[in-house]
PDB file of C-alpha atoms in Angstrom:
ATOM      1  CA  MET L   1      54.440 126.239  65.459  1.00 92.00           C
ATOM      2  CA  GLN L   2      55.216 122.978  66.668  1.00 90.00           C
ATOM      3  CA  ASP L   3      53.096 123.576  69.791  1.00 86.00           C
ATOM      4  CA  ALA L   4      50.299 124.983  67.690  1.00 89.00           C
ATOM      5  CA  VAL L   5      50.190 121.763  65.604  1.00 88.00           C
ATOM      6  CA  LEU L   6      50.262 119.555  68.564  1.00 86.00           C
ATOM      7  CA  ASP L   7      47.701 121.560  70.451  1.00 80.00           C
ATOM      8  CA  GLN L   8      45.338 119.172  72.449  1.00 68.00           C
ATOM      9  CA  ARG L   9      45.116 116.680  69.539  1.00 79.00           C
ATOM     10  CA  PHE L  10      48.536 115.153  69.298  1.00 82.00           C
ATOM     11  CA  GLY L  11      51.063 114.025  72.053  1.00 75.00           C
ATOM     12  CA  SER L  12      54.306 115.677  72.715  1.00 75.00           C
ATOM     13  CA  ARG L  13      56.032 112.404  71.466  1.00 80.00           C
ATOM     14  CA  ARG L  14      54.955 113.330  67.980  1.00 83.00           C
ATOM     15  CA  ARG L  15      57.357 116.376  67.998  1.00 85.00           C
ATOM     16  CA  THR L  16      59.802 114.910  65.530  1.00 88.00           C
ATOM     17  CA  THR L  17      56.959 114.085  63.199  1.00 92.00           C
ATOM     18  CA  VAL L  18      55.524 117.594  63.444  1.00 93.00           C
ATOM     19  CA  LYS L  19      58.852 119.069  62.486  1.00 94.00           C
ATOM     20  CA  ARG L  20      58.815 116.949  59.303  1.00 95.00           C
ATOM     21  CA  LYS L  21      55.232 117.905  58.521  1.00 96.00           C
ATOM     22  CA  LEU L  22      56.023 121.710  59.047  1.00 96.00           C
ATOM     23  CA  ASN L  23      58.956 121.537  56.726  1.00 97.00           C
ATOM     24  CA  SER L  24      56.898 119.558  54.079  1.00 97.00           C
ATOM     25  CA  ALA L  25      54.359 122.456  54.285  1.00 97.00           C
ATOM     26  CA  ILE L  26      56.974 124.979  53.836  1.00 97.00           C
ATOM     27  CA  ARG L  27      58.479 123.233  50.907  1.00 95.00           C
ATOM     28  CA  LYS L  28      55.015 122.901  49.354  1.00 96.00           C
ATOM     29  CA  TYR L  29      53.782 126.463  49.554  1.00 97.00           C
ATOM     30  CA  TRP L  30      57.200 128.291  49.067  1.00 95.00           C
ATOM     31  CA  PRO L  31      57.538 127.613  45.461  1.00 92.00           C
ATOM     32  CA  SER L  32      53.857 127.781  44.740  1.00 94.00           C
ATOM     33  CA  GLN L  33      53.728 131.525  44.309  1.00 94.00           C
ATOM     34  CA  GLN L  34      55.972 134.539  43.471  1.00 94.00           C
ATOM     35  CA  TRP L  35      56.106 135.562  47.110  1.00 96.00           C
ATOM     36  CA  THR L  36      57.445 138.927  47.835  1.00 95.00           C
ATOM     37  CA  PHE L  37      59.393 137.695  50.837  1.00 96.00           C
ATOM     38  CA  LYS L  38      61.609 135.378  48.825  1.00 93.00           C
ATOM     39  CA  ARG L  39      63.234 138.313  46.970  1.00 92.00           C
ATOM     40  CA  ARG L  40      66.814 139.017  48.110  1.00 89.00           C
ATOM     41  CA  VAL L  41      69.207 141.905  47.529  1.00 89.00           C
ATOM     42  CA  PRO L  42      70.768 141.118  44.046  1.00 89.00           C
ATOM     43  CA  LEU L  43      74.109 139.294  43.914  1.00 86.00           C
ATOM     44  CA  THR L  44      77.091 140.985  42.191  1.00 87.00           C
ATOM     45  CA  ILE L  45      79.459 138.666  40.520  1.00 87.00           C
ATOM     46  CA  THR L  46      82.680 139.072  38.453  1.00 90.00           C
ATOM     47  CA  VAL L  47      82.995 137.018  35.373  1.00 90.00           C
ATOM     48  CA  PRO L  48      86.580 136.543  34.298  1.00 90.00           C
ATOM     49  CA  VAL L  49      87.982 136.560  30.597  1.00 88.00           C
ATOM     50  CA  ASP L  50      86.904 133.342  28.769  1.00 82.00           C
ATOM     51  CA  LEU L  51      89.205 132.228  26.203  1.00 79.00           C
ATOM     52  CA  THR L  52      87.656 128.691  26.009  1.00 81.00           C
ATOM     53  CA  LEU L  53      84.525 130.256  24.457  1.00 81.00           C
ATOM     54  CA  LYS L  54      82.349 127.608  26.079  1.00 83.00           C
ATOM     55  CA  ARG L  55      83.002 128.150  29.790  1.00 85.00           C
ATOM     56  CA  ALA L  56      80.326 127.169  32.222  1.00 81.00           C
ATOM     57  CA  TYR L  57      80.562 128.954  35.716  1.00 80.00           C
ATOM     58  CA  VAL L  58      79.622 127.233  38.959  1.00 70.00           C
ATOM     59  CA  VAL L  59      78.609 129.394  42.023  1.00 61.00           C
ATOM     60  CA  THR L  60      78.659 127.999  45.542  1.00 58.00           C
ATOM     61  CA  ALA L  61      77.304 129.944  48.590  1.00 58.00           C
ATOM     62  CA  SER L  62      75.458 129.782  51.833  1.00 63.00           C
ATOM     63  CA  GLU L  63      72.027 130.453  50.594  1.00 74.00           C
ATOM     64  CA  ALA L  64      70.087 128.305  47.985  1.00 82.00           C
ATOM     65  CA  ILE L  65      68.450 129.980  45.044  1.00 82.00           C
ATOM     66  CA  GLU L  66      64.962 129.124  43.772  1.00 84.00           C
ATOM     67  CA  ASP L  67      64.904 131.468  40.623  1.00 80.00           C
ATOM     68  CA  ILE L  68      67.180 133.685  39.006  1.00 81.00           C
ATOM     69  CA  LEU L  69      65.193 136.558  37.962  1.00 86.00           C
ATOM     70  CA  GLY L  70      67.521 138.178  35.449  1.00 90.00           C
ATOM     71  CA  CYS L  71      71.013 139.306  34.772  1.00 94.00           C
ATOM     72  CA  TYR L  72      72.238 142.781  34.283  1.00 96.00           C
ATOM     73  CA  ASN L  73      75.564 144.212  32.836  1.00 95.00           C
ATOM     74  CA  GLU L  74      77.771 147.026  34.271  1.00 94.00           C
ATOM     75  CA  ASP L  75      75.488 149.659  32.727  1.00 94.00           C
ATOM     76  CA  GLY L  76      72.225 148.129  34.074  1.00 94.00           C
ATOM     77  CA  TYR L  77      71.165 146.691  30.958  1.00 96.00           C
ATOM     78  CA  PRO L  78      69.446 143.221  30.993  1.00 97.00           C
ATOM     79  CA  LEU L  79      70.995 140.119  29.232  1.00 97.00           C
ATOM     80  CA  ARG L  80      68.473 138.014  27.516  1.00 97.00           C
ATOM     81  CA  ALA L  81      67.638 134.837  29.446  1.00 96.00           C
ATOM     82  CA  MET L  82      67.511 131.976  26.901  1.00 96.00           C
ATOM     83  CA  PRO L  83      66.606 128.153  27.104  1.00 95.00           C
ATOM     84  CA  ASN L  84      69.524 125.970  26.788  1.00 94.00           C
ATOM     85  CA  ASP L  85      68.839 124.706  23.314  1.00 96.00           C
ATOM     86  CA  GLU L  86      68.204 128.188  21.977  1.00 97.00           C
ATOM     87  CA  PHE L  87      71.465 129.375  23.602  1.00 96.00           C
ATOM     88  CA  GLU L  88      73.506 126.522  22.268  1.00 95.00           C
ATOM     89  CA  ALA L  89      72.059 127.162  18.760  1.00 96.00           C
ATOM     90  CA  ALA L  90      73.197 130.729  18.937  1.00 95.00           C
ATOM     91  CA  PHE L  91      76.538 130.366  20.500  1.00 94.00           C
ATOM     92  CA  GLU L  92      77.913 126.951  20.494  1.00 92.00           C
ATOM     93  CA  SER L  93      79.708 127.335  17.066  1.00 92.00           C
ATOM     94  CA  LEU L  94      80.786 130.882  17.777  1.00 91.00           C
ATOM     95  CA  THR L  95      84.603 131.348  17.415  1.00 91.00           C
ATOM     96  CA  THR L  96      84.848 134.855  18.705  1.00 91.00           C
ATOM     97  CA  THR L  97      84.429 136.596  22.156  1.00 92.00           C
ATOM     98  CA  GLY L  98      82.591 139.912  22.872  1.00 92.00           C
ATOM     99  CA  ASP L  99      80.329 141.707  25.310  1.00 93.00           C
ATOM    100  CA  PRO L 100      77.795 138.996  26.643  1.00 94.00           C
ATOM    101  CA  TRP L 101      74.105 139.783  25.831  1.00 96.00           C
ATOM    102  CA  ALA L 102      72.541 136.613  26.856  1.00 96.00           C
ATOM    103  CA  PHE L 103      72.763 133.822  29.411  1.00 95.00           C
ATOM    104  CA  THR L 104      71.476 130.369  30.182  1.00 94.00           C
ATOM    105  CA  VAL L 105      71.333 128.150  33.355  1.00 89.00           C
ATOM    106  CA  TYR L 106      72.241 124.459  33.643  1.00 88.00           C
ATOM    107  CA  GLY L 107      71.690 122.169  36.475  1.00 75.00           C
ATOM    108  CA  SER L 108      70.123 122.392  40.018  1.00 70.00           C
ATOM    109  CA  ASP L 109      70.484 120.942  43.489  1.00 58.00           C
ATOM    110  CA  GLY L 110      73.994 122.003  44.311  1.00 54.00           C
ATOM    111  CA  ASN L 111      75.241 121.965  40.695  1.00 63.00           C
ATOM    112  CA  LEU L 112      74.129 125.228  39.173  1.00 70.00           C
ATOM    113  CA  LYS L 113      76.094 126.333  36.098  1.00 81.00           C
ATOM    114  CA  ILE L 114      75.686 129.624  34.059  1.00 87.00           C
ATOM    115  CA  ARG L 115      77.016 130.374  30.549  1.00 92.00           C
ATOM    116  CA  PHE L 116      77.184 133.762  28.993  1.00 94.00           C
ATOM    117  CA  GLY L 117      76.916 134.364  25.273  1.00 93.00           C
ATOM    118  CA  PRO L 118      79.096 135.557  23.570  1.00 94.00           C
ATOM    119  CA  SER L 119      82.020 134.534  25.798  1.00 91.00           C
ATOM    120  CA  PRO L 120      83.372 137.679  27.577  1.00 91.00           C
ATOM    121  CA  SER L 121      86.458 139.173  25.995  1.00 90.00           C
ATOM    122  CA  ALA L 122      87.229 141.162  29.304  1.00 92.00           C
ATOM    123  CA  ALA L 123      86.303 140.592  32.860  1.00 94.00           C
ATOM    124  CA  LYS L 124      82.703 141.667  33.405  1.00 93.00           C
ATOM    125  CA  THR L 125      80.662 142.600  36.603  1.00 93.00           C
ATOM    126  CA  LEU L 126      77.254 141.351  36.435  1.00 92.00           C
ATOM    127  CA  THR L 127      74.260 141.535  38.719  1.00 91.00           C
ATOM    128  CA  LEU L 128      71.694 138.713  39.287  1.00 88.00           C
ATOM    129  CA  PRO L 129      68.469 139.427  41.135  1.00 88.00           C
ATOM    130  CA  TYR L 130      67.105 136.165  42.649  1.00 85.00           C
ATOM    131  CA  ASN L 131      64.470 134.505  44.794  1.00 86.00           C
ATOM    132  CA  ALA L 132      65.752 132.567  47.811  1.00 87.00           C
ATOM    133  CA  SER L 133      64.838 128.788  48.079  1.00 88.00           C
ATOM    134  CA  SER L 134      62.800 127.366  50.983  1.00 91.00           C
ATOM    135  CA  PRO L 135      64.627 126.906  54.339  1.00 92.00           C
ATOM    136  CA  THR L 136      64.490 123.615  56.405  1.00 93.00           C
ATOM    137  CA  LEU L 137      63.687 124.217  60.068  1.00 94.00           C
ATOM    138  CA  THR L 138      65.517 121.901  62.474  1.00 92.00           C
ATOM    139  CA  ALA L 139      65.934 123.410  65.868  1.00 91.00           C
ATOM    140  CA  ASP L 140      63.039 124.192  68.112  1.00 88.00           C
ATOM    141  CA  SER L 141      64.089 127.819  68.243  1.00 91.00           C
ATOM    142  CA  ASP L 142      64.148 128.044  64.368  1.00 93.00           C
ATOM    143  CA  ASP L 143      61.651 130.757  63.253  1.00 95.00           C
ATOM    144  CA  LEU L 144      60.158 130.814  59.764  1.00 96.00           C
ATOM    145  CA  ALA L 145      59.934 134.682  59.985  1.00 96.00           C
ATOM    146  CA  ASP L 146      63.783 134.857  59.988  1.00 95.00           C
ATOM    147  CA  TYR L 147      63.597 133.611  56.349  1.00 94.00           C
ATOM    148  CA  GLY L 148      61.020 136.427  55.459  1.00 94.00           C
ATOM    149  CA  TRP L 149      57.780 134.499  55.779  1.00 97.00           C
ATOM    150  CA  PRO L 150      55.619 136.942  57.802  1.00 97.00           C
ATOM    151  CA  LYS L 151      54.347 135.656  61.225  1.00 96.00           C
ATOM    152  CA  THR L 152      50.787 136.631  60.337  1.00 96.00           C
ATOM    153  CA  HIS L 153      50.731 133.953  57.758  1.00 97.00           C
ATOM    154  CA  HIS L 154      52.411 131.044  59.593  1.00 97.00           C
ATOM    155  CA  GLU L 155      48.985 129.552  60.426  1.00 96.00           C
ATOM    156  CA  LEU L 156      48.838 128.197  56.844  1.00 97.00           C
ATOM    157  CA  VAL L 157      51.709 125.979  57.569  1.00 97.00           C
ATOM    158  CA  VAL L 158      50.352 124.925  60.975  1.00 96.00           C
ATOM    159  CA  VAL L 159      46.832 123.933  59.503  1.00 96.00           C
ATOM    160  CA  ASP L 160      48.558 122.024  56.628  1.00 97.00           C
ATOM    161  CA  ALA L 161      50.643 120.076  59.127  1.00 95.00           C
ATOM    162  CA  ARG L 162      47.585 119.181  61.237  1.00 94.00           C
ATOM    163  CA  ILE L 163      45.760 118.024  58.099  1.00 95.00           C
ATOM    164  CA  SER L 164      48.747 115.835  57.267  1.00 95.00           C
ATOM    165  CA  MET L 165      48.980 114.412  60.785  1.00 93.00           C
ATOM    166  CA  SER L 166      45.305 113.692  60.935  1.00 93.00           C
ATOM    167  CA  MET L 167      45.521 111.858  57.621  1.00 94.00           C
ATOM    168  CA  ASP L 168      48.345 109.643  58.799  1.00 92.00           C
ATOM    169  CA  GLU L 169      46.124 108.437  61.587  1.00 91.00           C
ATOM    170  CA  ASN L 170      43.145 107.893  59.235  1.00 93.00           C
ATOM    171  CA  ASP L 171      41.149 110.607  61.161  1.00 92.00           C
ATOM    172  CA  PRO L 172      38.506 111.781  58.832  1.00 93.00           C
ATOM    173  CA  THR L 173      38.287 115.109  60.723  1.00 91.00           C
ATOM    174  CA  TRP L 174      41.070 116.541  58.586  1.00 93.00           C
ATOM    175  CA  ARG L 175      38.327 117.378  56.035  1.00 95.00           C
ATOM    176  CA  GLU L 176      36.913 119.842  58.479  1.00 95.00           C
ATOM    177  CA  LEU L 177      40.263 121.773  58.264  1.00 95.00           C
ATOM    178  CA  GLU L 178      40.246 121.980  54.339  1.00 96.00           C
ATOM    179  CA  PRO L 179      38.068 125.222  54.293  1.00 97.00           C
ATOM    180  CA  GLU L 180      40.469 126.907  56.721  1.00 97.00           C
ATOM    181  CA  ARG L 181      43.510 125.826  54.705  1.00 97.00           C
ATOM    182  CA  LYS L 182      41.930 127.213  51.531  1.00 97.00           C
ATOM    183  CA  ARG L 183      41.044 130.435  53.148  1.00 97.00           C
ATOM    184  CA  LEU L 184      44.414 131.087  54.645  1.00 97.00           C
ATOM    185  CA  LEU L 185      46.080 130.261  51.350  1.00 97.00           C
ATOM    186  CA  GLU L 186      43.800 132.725  49.531  1.00 97.00           C
ATOM    187  CA  ALA L 187      44.540 135.460  52.092  1.00 97.00           C
ATOM    188  CA  MET L 188      48.318 134.893  51.821  1.00 97.00           C
ATOM    189  CA  ILE L 189      48.043 135.062  47.935  1.00 97.00           C
ATOM    190  CA  ASP L 190      46.187 138.275  48.085  1.00 97.00           C
ATOM    191  CA  ALA L 191      48.735 139.835  50.486  1.00 96.00           C
ATOM    192  CA  LEU L 192      52.023 138.639  49.407  1.00 97.00           C
ATOM    193  CA  ALA L 193      52.010 137.121  45.783  1.00 95.00           C
ATOM    194  CA  GLU L 194      53.408 139.041  42.761  1.00 86.00           C
ATOM    195  CA  GLU L 195      52.418 138.561  39.248  1.00 73.00           C
ATOM    196  CA  ARG L 196      54.769 136.363  37.215  1.00 57.00           C
ATOM    197  CA  GLY L 197      56.002 137.542  33.789  1.00 50.00           C
ATOM    198  CA  GLY L 198      58.716 139.269  31.833  1.00 46.00           C
ATOM    199  CA  GLU L 199      61.330 137.939  29.367  1.00 47.00           C
ATOM    200  CA  ASN L 200      64.263 138.214  31.619  1.00 48.00           C
ATOM    201  CA  THR L 201      63.059 136.458  34.580  1.00 47.00           C
ATOM    202  CA  SER L 202      62.331 133.126  36.321  1.00 44.00           C
ATOM    203  CA  PHE L 203      65.241 130.823  35.513  1.00 45.00           C
ATOM    204  CA  GLY L 204      64.821 127.913  38.033  1.00 44.00           C
ATOM    205  CA  ALA L 205      67.855 126.988  39.854  1.00 42.00           C
ATOM    206  CA  ASP L 206      69.464 126.717  43.263  1.00 40.00           C
ATOM    207  CA  THR L 207      72.688 126.942  45.372  1.00 38.00           C
ATOM    208  CA  LEU L 208      73.475 130.427  44.430  1.00 40.00           C
ATOM    209  CA  GLY L 209      73.802 132.917  47.183  1.00 41.00           C
ATOM    210  CA  GLN L 210      74.701 136.294  47.967  1.00 41.00           C
ATOM    211  CA  GLU L 211      77.586 135.759  50.410  1.00 41.00           C
ATOM    212  CA  ASP L 212      80.872 133.790  50.065  1.00 39.00           C
ATOM    213  CA  TYR L 213      80.264 132.913  46.419  1.00 43.00           C
ATOM    214  CA  VAL L 214      83.092 131.354  44.332  1.00 41.00           C
ATOM    215  CA  TRP L 215      83.303 131.100  40.584  1.00 43.00           C
ATOM    216  CA  LEU L 216      84.750 127.756  39.360  1.00 44.00           C
ATOM    217  CA  LEU L 217      85.486 126.230  35.958  1.00 38.00           C
TER     218      LEU L 217
END
């Protein structure tokens, strides 16, 4: 993709800038839609007994999370996703434990915390479907396709980076690329975007992964 951006227009000395522009484009378009390629195999977690009644759990892992799409108990039934204030109104003054039927998410950017309500009276195994967050490409050999973004739609990122490079140089020809960027984005949405919706879905968060996760108090 770097070579495609540079092409005959920009010199090879701009390669560092090109990497920055490509990553900027990826970060712009990755969260813009519910892309099918962001979905990962659900994460299975074990929540221990909570005698404090107000425990918030932190998860650390190798893959960042963009959205938690829901939470399911051991029988496959969904827990209700609740905003923080609604969750606190329902459970903050509760003095008994039980089987969790709701959850809420606090924090982001490496400090994701999850609370369950009511607090579990026994260890529970829960399942969290989620969308992965956008990657940052650093090495020349890094491939966006390795993160799920199909190669057939890499041109959107390339054109976006070209536009940004041209704008930095006050080159008005960037406007000529705008129709191409619009066409490429529309084609990608038609092919890869899912409809948003549902009660038990789309809790924004990150730093939750499928591998090497750790529950902390």
